[in-house]
Short mmCIF file of C-alpha atoms in Angstrom, two decimals:
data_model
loop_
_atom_site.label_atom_id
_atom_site.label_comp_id
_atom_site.label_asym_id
_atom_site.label_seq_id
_atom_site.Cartn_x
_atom_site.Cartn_y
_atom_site.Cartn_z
CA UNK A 1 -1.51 226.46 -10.04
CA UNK A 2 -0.38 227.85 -13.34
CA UNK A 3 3.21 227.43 -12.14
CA UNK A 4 5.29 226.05 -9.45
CA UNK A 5 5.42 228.21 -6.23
CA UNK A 6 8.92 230.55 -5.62
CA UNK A 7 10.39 231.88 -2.52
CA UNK A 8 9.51 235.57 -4.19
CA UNK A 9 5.98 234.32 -4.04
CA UNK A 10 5.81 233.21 -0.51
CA UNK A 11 7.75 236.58 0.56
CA UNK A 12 5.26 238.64 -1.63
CA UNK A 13 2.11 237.23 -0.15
CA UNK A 14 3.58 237.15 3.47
CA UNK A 15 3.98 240.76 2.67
CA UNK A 16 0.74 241.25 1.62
CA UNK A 17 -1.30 239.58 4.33
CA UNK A 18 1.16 241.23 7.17
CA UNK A 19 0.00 244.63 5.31
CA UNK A 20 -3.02 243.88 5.52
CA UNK A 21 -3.26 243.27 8.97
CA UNK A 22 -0.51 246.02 9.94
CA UNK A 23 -3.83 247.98 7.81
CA UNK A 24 -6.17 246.55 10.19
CA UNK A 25 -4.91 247.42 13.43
CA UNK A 26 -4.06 250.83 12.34
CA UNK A 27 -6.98 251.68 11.40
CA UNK A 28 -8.84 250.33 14.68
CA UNK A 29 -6.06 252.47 16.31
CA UNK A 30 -7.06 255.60 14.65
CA UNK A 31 -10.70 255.11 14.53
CA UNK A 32 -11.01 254.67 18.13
CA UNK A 33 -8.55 257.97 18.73
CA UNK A 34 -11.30 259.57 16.33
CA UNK A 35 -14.45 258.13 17.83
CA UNK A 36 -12.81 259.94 21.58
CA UNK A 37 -12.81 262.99 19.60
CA UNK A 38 -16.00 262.52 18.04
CA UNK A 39 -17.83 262.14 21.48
CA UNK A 40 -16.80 265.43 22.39
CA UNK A 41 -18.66 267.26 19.75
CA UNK A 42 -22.04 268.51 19.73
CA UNK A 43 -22.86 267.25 16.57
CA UNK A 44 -23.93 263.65 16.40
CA UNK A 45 -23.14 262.90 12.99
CA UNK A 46 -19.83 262.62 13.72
CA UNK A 47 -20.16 259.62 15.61
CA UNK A 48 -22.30 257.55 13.31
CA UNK A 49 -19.65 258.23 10.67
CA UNK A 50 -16.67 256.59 12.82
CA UNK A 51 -19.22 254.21 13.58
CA UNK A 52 -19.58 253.05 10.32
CA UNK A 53 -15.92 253.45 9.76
CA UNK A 54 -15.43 250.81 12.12
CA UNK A 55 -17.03 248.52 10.71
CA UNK A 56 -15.89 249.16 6.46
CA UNK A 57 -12.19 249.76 7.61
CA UNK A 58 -11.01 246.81 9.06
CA UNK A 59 -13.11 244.46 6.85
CA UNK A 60 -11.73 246.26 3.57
CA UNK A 61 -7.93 246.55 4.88
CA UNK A 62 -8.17 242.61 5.59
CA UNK A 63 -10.09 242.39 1.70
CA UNK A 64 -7.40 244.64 0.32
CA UNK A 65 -4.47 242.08 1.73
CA UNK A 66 -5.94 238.65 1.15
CA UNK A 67 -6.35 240.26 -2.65
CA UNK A 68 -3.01 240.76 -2.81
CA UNK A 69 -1.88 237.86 -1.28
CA UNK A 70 -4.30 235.88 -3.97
CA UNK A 71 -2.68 238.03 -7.30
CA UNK A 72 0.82 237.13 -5.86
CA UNK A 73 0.21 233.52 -5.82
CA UNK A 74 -0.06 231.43 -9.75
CA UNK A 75 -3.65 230.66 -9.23
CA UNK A 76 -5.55 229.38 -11.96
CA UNK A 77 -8.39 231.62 -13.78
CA UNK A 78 -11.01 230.04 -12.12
CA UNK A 79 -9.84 230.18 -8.15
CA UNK A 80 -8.72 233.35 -8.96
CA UNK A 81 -12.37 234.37 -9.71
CA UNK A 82 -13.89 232.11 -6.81
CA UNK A 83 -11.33 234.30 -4.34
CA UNK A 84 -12.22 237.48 -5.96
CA UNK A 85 -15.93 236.52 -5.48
CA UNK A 86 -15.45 235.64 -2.12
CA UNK A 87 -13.53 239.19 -1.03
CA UNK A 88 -16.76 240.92 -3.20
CA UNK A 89 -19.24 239.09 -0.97
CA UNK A 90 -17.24 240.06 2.12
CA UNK A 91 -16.64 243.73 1.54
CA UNK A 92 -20.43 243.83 0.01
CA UNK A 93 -21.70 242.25 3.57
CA UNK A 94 -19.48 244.65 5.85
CA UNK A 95 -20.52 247.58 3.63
CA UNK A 96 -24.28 246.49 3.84
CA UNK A 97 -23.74 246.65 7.92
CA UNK A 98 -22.22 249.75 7.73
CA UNK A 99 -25.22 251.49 5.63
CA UNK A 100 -27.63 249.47 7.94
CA UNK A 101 -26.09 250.85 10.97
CA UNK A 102 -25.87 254.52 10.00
CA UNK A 103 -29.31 254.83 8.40
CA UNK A 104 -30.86 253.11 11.65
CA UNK A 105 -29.40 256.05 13.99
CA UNK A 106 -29.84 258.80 11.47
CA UNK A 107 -33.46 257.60 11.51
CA UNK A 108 -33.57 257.33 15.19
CA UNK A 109 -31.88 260.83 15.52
CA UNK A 110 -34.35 262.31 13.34
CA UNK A 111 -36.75 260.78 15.50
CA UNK A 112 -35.72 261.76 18.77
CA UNK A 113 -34.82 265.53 17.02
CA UNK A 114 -38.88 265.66 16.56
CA UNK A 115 -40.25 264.65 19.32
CA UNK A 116 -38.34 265.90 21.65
CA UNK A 117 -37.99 263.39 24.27
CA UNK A 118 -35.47 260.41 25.37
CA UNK A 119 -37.05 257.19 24.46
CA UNK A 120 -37.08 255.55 21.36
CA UNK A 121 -39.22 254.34 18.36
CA UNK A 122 -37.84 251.14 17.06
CA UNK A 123 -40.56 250.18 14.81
CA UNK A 124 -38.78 253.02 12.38
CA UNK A 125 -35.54 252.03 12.87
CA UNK A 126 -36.00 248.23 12.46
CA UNK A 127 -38.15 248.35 9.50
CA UNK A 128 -34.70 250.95 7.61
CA UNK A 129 -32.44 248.01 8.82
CA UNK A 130 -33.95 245.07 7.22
CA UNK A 131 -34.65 247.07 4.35
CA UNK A 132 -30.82 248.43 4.07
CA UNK A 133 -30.00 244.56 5.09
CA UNK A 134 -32.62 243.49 2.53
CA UNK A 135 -31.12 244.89 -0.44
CA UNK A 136 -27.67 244.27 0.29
CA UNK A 137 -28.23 240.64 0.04
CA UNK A 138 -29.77 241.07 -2.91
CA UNK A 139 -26.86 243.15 -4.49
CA UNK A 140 -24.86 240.34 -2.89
CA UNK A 141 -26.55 237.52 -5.00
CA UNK A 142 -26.86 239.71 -7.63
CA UNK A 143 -22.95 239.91 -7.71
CA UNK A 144 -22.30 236.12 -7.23
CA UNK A 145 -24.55 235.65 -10.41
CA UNK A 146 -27.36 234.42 -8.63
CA UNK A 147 -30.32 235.56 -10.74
CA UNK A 148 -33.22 236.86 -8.29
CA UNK A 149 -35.92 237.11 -10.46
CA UNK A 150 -37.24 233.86 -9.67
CA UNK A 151 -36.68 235.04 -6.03
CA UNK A 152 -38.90 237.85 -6.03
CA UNK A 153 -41.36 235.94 -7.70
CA UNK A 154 -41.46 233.14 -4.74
CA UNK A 155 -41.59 236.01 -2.22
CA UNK A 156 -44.36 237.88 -4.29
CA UNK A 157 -46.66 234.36 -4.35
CA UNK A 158 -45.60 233.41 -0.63
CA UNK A 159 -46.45 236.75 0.51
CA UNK A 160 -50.16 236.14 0.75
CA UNK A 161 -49.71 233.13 2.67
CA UNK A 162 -47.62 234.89 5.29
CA UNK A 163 -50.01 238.10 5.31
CA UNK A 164 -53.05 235.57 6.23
CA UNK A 165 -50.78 233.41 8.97
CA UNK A 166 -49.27 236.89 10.23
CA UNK A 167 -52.63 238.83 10.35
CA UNK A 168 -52.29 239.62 13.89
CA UNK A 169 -48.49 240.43 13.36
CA UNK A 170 -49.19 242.74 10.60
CA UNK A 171 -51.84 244.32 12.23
CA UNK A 172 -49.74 245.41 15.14
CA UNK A 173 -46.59 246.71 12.76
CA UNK A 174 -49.06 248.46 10.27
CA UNK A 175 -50.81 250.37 13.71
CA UNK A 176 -47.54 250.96 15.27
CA UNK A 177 -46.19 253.00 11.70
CA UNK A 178 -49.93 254.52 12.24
CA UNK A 179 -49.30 255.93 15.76
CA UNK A 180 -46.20 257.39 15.44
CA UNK A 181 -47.10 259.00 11.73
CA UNK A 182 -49.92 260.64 13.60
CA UNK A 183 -47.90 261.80 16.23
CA UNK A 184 -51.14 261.00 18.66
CA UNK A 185 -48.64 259.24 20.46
CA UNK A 186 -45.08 259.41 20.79
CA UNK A 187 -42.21 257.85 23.36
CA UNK A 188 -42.08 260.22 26.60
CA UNK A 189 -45.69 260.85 26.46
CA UNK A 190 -48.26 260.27 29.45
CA UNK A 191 -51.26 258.24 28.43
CA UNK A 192 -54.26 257.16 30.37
CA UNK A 193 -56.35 254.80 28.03
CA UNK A 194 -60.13 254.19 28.73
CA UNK A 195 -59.62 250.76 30.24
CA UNK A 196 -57.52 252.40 32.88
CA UNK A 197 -54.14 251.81 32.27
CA UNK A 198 -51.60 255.03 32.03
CA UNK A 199 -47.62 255.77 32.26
CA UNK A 200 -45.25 256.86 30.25
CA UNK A 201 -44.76 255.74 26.76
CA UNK A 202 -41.15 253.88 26.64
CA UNK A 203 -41.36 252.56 23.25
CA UNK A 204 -43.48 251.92 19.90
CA UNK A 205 -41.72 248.64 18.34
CA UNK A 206 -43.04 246.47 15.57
CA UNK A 207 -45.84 245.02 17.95
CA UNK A 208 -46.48 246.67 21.15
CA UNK A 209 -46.01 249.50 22.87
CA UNK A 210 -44.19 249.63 26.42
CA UNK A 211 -45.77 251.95 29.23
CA UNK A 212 -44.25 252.97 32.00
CA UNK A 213 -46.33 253.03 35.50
CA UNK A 214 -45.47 255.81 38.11
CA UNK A 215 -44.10 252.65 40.10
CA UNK A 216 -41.96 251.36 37.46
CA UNK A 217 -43.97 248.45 36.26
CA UNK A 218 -44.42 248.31 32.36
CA UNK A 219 -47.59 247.49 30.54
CA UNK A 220 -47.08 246.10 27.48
CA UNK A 221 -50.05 246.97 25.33
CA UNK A 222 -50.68 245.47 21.58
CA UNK A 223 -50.43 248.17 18.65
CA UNK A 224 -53.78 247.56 17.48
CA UNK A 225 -55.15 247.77 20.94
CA UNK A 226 -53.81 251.19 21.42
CA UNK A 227 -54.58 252.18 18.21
CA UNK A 228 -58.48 251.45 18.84
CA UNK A 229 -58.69 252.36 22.49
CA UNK A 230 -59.97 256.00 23.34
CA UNK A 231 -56.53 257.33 25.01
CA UNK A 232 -55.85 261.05 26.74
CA UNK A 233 -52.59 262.25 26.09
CA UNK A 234 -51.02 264.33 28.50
CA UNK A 235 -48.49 265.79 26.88
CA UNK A 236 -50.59 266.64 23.65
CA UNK A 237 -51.38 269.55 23.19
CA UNK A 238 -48.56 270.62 25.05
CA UNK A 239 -46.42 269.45 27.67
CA UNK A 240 -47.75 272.03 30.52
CA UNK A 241 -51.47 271.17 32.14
CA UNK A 242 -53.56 272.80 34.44
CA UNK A 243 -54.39 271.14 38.14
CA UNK A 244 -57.50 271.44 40.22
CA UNK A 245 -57.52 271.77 44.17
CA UNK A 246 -60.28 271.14 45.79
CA UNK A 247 -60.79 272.61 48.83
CA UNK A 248 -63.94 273.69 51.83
CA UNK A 249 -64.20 276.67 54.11
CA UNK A 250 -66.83 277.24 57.25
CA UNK A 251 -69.98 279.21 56.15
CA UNK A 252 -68.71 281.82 58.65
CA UNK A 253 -65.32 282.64 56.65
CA UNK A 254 -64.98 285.48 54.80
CA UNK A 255 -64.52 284.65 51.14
CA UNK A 256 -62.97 287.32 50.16
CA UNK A 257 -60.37 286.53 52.87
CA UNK A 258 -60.35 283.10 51.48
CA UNK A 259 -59.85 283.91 48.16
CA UNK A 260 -56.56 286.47 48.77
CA UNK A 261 -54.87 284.06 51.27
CA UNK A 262 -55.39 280.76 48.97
CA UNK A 263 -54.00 282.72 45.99
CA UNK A 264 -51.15 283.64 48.02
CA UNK A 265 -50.48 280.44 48.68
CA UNK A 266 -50.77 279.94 45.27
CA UNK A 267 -48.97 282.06 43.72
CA UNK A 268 -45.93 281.06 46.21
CA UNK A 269 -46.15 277.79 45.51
CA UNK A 270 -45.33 278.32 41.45
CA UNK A 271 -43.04 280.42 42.05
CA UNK A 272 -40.65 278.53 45.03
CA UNK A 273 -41.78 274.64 44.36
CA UNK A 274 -39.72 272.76 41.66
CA UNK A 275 -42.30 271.50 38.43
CA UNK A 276 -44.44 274.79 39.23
CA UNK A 277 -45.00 277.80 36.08
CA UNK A 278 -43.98 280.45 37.98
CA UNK A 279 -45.40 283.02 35.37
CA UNK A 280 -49.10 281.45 35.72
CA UNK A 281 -51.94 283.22 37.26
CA UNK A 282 -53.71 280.80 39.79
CA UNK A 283 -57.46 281.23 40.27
CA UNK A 284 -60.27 280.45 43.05
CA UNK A 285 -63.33 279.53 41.52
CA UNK A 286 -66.92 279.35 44.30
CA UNK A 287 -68.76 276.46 42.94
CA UNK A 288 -70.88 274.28 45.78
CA UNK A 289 -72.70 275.34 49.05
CA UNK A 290 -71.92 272.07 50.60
CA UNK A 291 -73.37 269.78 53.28
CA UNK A 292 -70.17 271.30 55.87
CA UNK A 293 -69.08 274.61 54.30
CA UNK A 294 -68.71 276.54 51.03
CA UNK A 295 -66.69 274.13 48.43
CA UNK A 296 -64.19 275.78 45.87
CA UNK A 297 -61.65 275.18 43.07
CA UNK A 298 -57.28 276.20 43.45
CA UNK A 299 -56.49 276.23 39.66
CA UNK A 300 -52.48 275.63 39.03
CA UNK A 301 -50.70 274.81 36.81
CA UNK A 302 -47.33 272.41 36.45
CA UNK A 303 -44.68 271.34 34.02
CA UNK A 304 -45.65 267.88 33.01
CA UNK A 305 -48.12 265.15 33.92
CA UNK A 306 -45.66 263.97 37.51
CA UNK A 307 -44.71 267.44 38.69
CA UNK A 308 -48.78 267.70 39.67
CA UNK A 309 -48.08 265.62 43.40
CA UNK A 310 -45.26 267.40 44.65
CA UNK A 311 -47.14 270.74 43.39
CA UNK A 312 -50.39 269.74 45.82
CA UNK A 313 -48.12 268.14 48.25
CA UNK A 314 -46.81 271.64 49.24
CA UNK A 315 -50.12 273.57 48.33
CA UNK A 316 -51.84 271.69 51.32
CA UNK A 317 -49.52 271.93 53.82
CA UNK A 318 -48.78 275.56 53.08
CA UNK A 319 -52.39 276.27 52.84
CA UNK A 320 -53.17 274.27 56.05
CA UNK A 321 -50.76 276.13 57.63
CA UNK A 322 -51.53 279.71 56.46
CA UNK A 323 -55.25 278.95 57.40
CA UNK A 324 -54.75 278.24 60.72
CA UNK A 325 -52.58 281.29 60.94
CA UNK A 326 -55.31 283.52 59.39
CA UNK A 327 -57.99 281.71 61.53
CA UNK A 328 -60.34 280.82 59.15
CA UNK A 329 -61.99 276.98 59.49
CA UNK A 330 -61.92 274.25 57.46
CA UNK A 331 -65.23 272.15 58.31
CA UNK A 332 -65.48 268.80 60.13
CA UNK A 333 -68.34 266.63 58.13
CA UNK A 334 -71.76 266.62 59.76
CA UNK A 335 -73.88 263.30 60.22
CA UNK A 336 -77.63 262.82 61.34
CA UNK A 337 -78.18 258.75 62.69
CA UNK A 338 -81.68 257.57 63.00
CA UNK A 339 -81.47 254.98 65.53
CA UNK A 340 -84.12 252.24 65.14
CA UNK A 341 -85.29 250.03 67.69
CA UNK A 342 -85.74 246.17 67.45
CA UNK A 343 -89.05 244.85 65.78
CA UNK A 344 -89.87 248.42 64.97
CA UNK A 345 -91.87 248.96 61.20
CA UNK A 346 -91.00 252.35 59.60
CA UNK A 347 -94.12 253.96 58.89
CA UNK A 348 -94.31 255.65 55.42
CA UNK A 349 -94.49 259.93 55.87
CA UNK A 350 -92.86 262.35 58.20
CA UNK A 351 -93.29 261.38 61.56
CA UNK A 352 -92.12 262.73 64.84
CA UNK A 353 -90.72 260.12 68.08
CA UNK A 354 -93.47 262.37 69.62
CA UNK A 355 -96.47 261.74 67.31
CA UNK A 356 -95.85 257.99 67.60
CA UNK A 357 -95.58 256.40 70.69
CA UNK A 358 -93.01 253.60 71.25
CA UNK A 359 -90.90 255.15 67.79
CA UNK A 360 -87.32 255.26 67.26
CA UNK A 361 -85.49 257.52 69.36
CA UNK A 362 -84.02 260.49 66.66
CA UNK A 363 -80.69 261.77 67.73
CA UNK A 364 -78.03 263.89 65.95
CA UNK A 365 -74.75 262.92 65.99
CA UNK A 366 -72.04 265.45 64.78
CA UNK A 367 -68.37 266.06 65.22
CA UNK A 368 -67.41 268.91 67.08
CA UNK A 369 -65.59 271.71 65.47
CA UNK A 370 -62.46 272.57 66.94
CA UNK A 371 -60.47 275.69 66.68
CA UNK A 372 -57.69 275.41 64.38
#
């Protein structure tokens, strides 16, 4: 103390700390009545600002008070400086948090804005937060007069070390940043890779990515794995994708009969059934004469990767349905069993039960059509 304390003192500092936090709550009051007002807007911006307003405002209102409360008082030179430092480092950390925080979602906005879908890529919005975070501690040393030249030299040598003990590690990040710079493969896509696994892509972090089953399980597959496995994408080159049917008529149908019905069906089922492109043209492609009837090819088409089960779901039973109505058969399979009797040797060439006495007995066994 340069001087003995007065009664204006106390009154001037109680002054200043009660302004401070009279600043405090005032501001969390009208931040929150602008974060309500915020959410109602299209724009997102709006709401990372108030955000990051939340977090400064408070901080530097409580800074601002405790400063004045400190130039009130007869400090001496050098607690005056250690309290000045110490409000710097405080308003330098909550500012730091602040930047941290808003470049995180404006890079995870920007993200979302491209791809177009509703997960997430945190391997780019982790690696802008520890660098924001990063070089606000450095700033903050920087300001205490903590030289960080020597600093950045320890880092630079014990870098290597890290990179061989985090080789694995590093692998994964660097092939994450690799995927999604691509765009091969981004969150909301379906993948199938060539060891079998498929889903939807949840997220690309800094060392795996989550999939997604059909029955909600996740598979959690390493960067560099994905990055090196042979993978069909589903939603590349564009979200839409073509379905094949197959399908079998009796070798008595007429196929021109076959064909109008089927791409009646068809056509009805784009048009009526949810995940269906009602302005595609289906097709019926001939392909096999087949061990039980004439084989052939429904080509649809559907949304995205899922919509493809419900799409079949009602193609069947509406074809099924118009077939019978139509009356043209769909095939029962047709077996022949050789029946071989006990102790009997096969003899090598065509031979008849008649040409060889004692042989097995040859009989046909088939399923009987029945009239839809």
């Amino acid at each position: 103390m340069t001087r003995a304390l007065t009664l204006h003192d106390l009154i001037v500092v109680c002054a200043a700390l009660a302004g401070g936090l009279a600043m405090v709550l005032l501001s969390r009051m009208a931040l929150r009545w602008l974060g309500e007002r915020a959410r109602r807007t299209r724009w997102t911006g709006d709401d990372i600002i108030v955000d990051a307003l939340r977090t400064i405002a408070p901080w530097a209102s409580l800074v601002a008070g405790v400063s004045g409360a400190a130039a009130a008082l007869p400090l001496t030179r050098a607690i005056d400086d250690s309290v000045h430092q110490v409000m710097t480092a405080v308003l330098i950390l909550a500012t730091t948090i602040a930047v941290a925080r808003v470049v995180a979602d404006l890079v995870r906005n920007q993200a979302l804005s491209r791809s177009g879908v509703a997960g997430s890529a945190t391997i780019f919005v982790n690696i802008t937060r520890i660098a924001v975070l990063a070089m606000g501690v450095l700033i903050l040393l920087e300001t205490l007069g903590i030289s960080i030249a020597p600093l950045l030299t320890a880092l630079g040598v014990g870098g290597l070390a890290v990179a061989l003990a985090l080789q694995d590690t590093l692998a994964n990040l660097f092939a994450g940043v690799h995927i999604l710079a691509s765009k091969t493969v981004q969150p909301g896509h379906y993948i199938r890779l060539g060891s079998g696994e498929e889903g939807y892509v949840v997220d690309i972090n800094w060392r795996n990515t989550t999939v997604r089953q059909l029955p909600d399980n996740l598979v959690i597959i390493p960067n560099a794995k994905l990055a090196g496995a042979i993978t069909t994408n589903y939603n590349q080159p564009e979200e839409q994708m073509s379905i094949m049917i197959q399908a079998r008529v009796d070798y008595d149908s007429d196929l021109e009969q076959v064909e109008r019905v089927s791409l009646d069906v068809a056509e009805e089922v784009m048009a009526e059934v949810s995940g269906g492109v009602p302005d595609h043209e289906p097709a019926v492609r001939f392909h096999t004469f087949g061990e039980a009837g004439i084989d052939f090819s429904v080509i649809l088409r559907v949304q995205e990767f899922s919509d493809q089960f419900l799409i079949k779901h009602e193609f069947l039973k509406r074809l099924h349905q118009r077939y019978r109505a139509e009356g043209i058969e769909i095939p029962l399979p047709v077996r022949t069993v050789v029946l071989q009797q006990p102790g009997q040797i096969p003899l090598p060439g065509p031979r008849t039960p008649e040409a060889v006495p004692g042989a097995g007995v040859k009989s046909s066994v088939s399923m009987s059509k029945t009239p839809h």
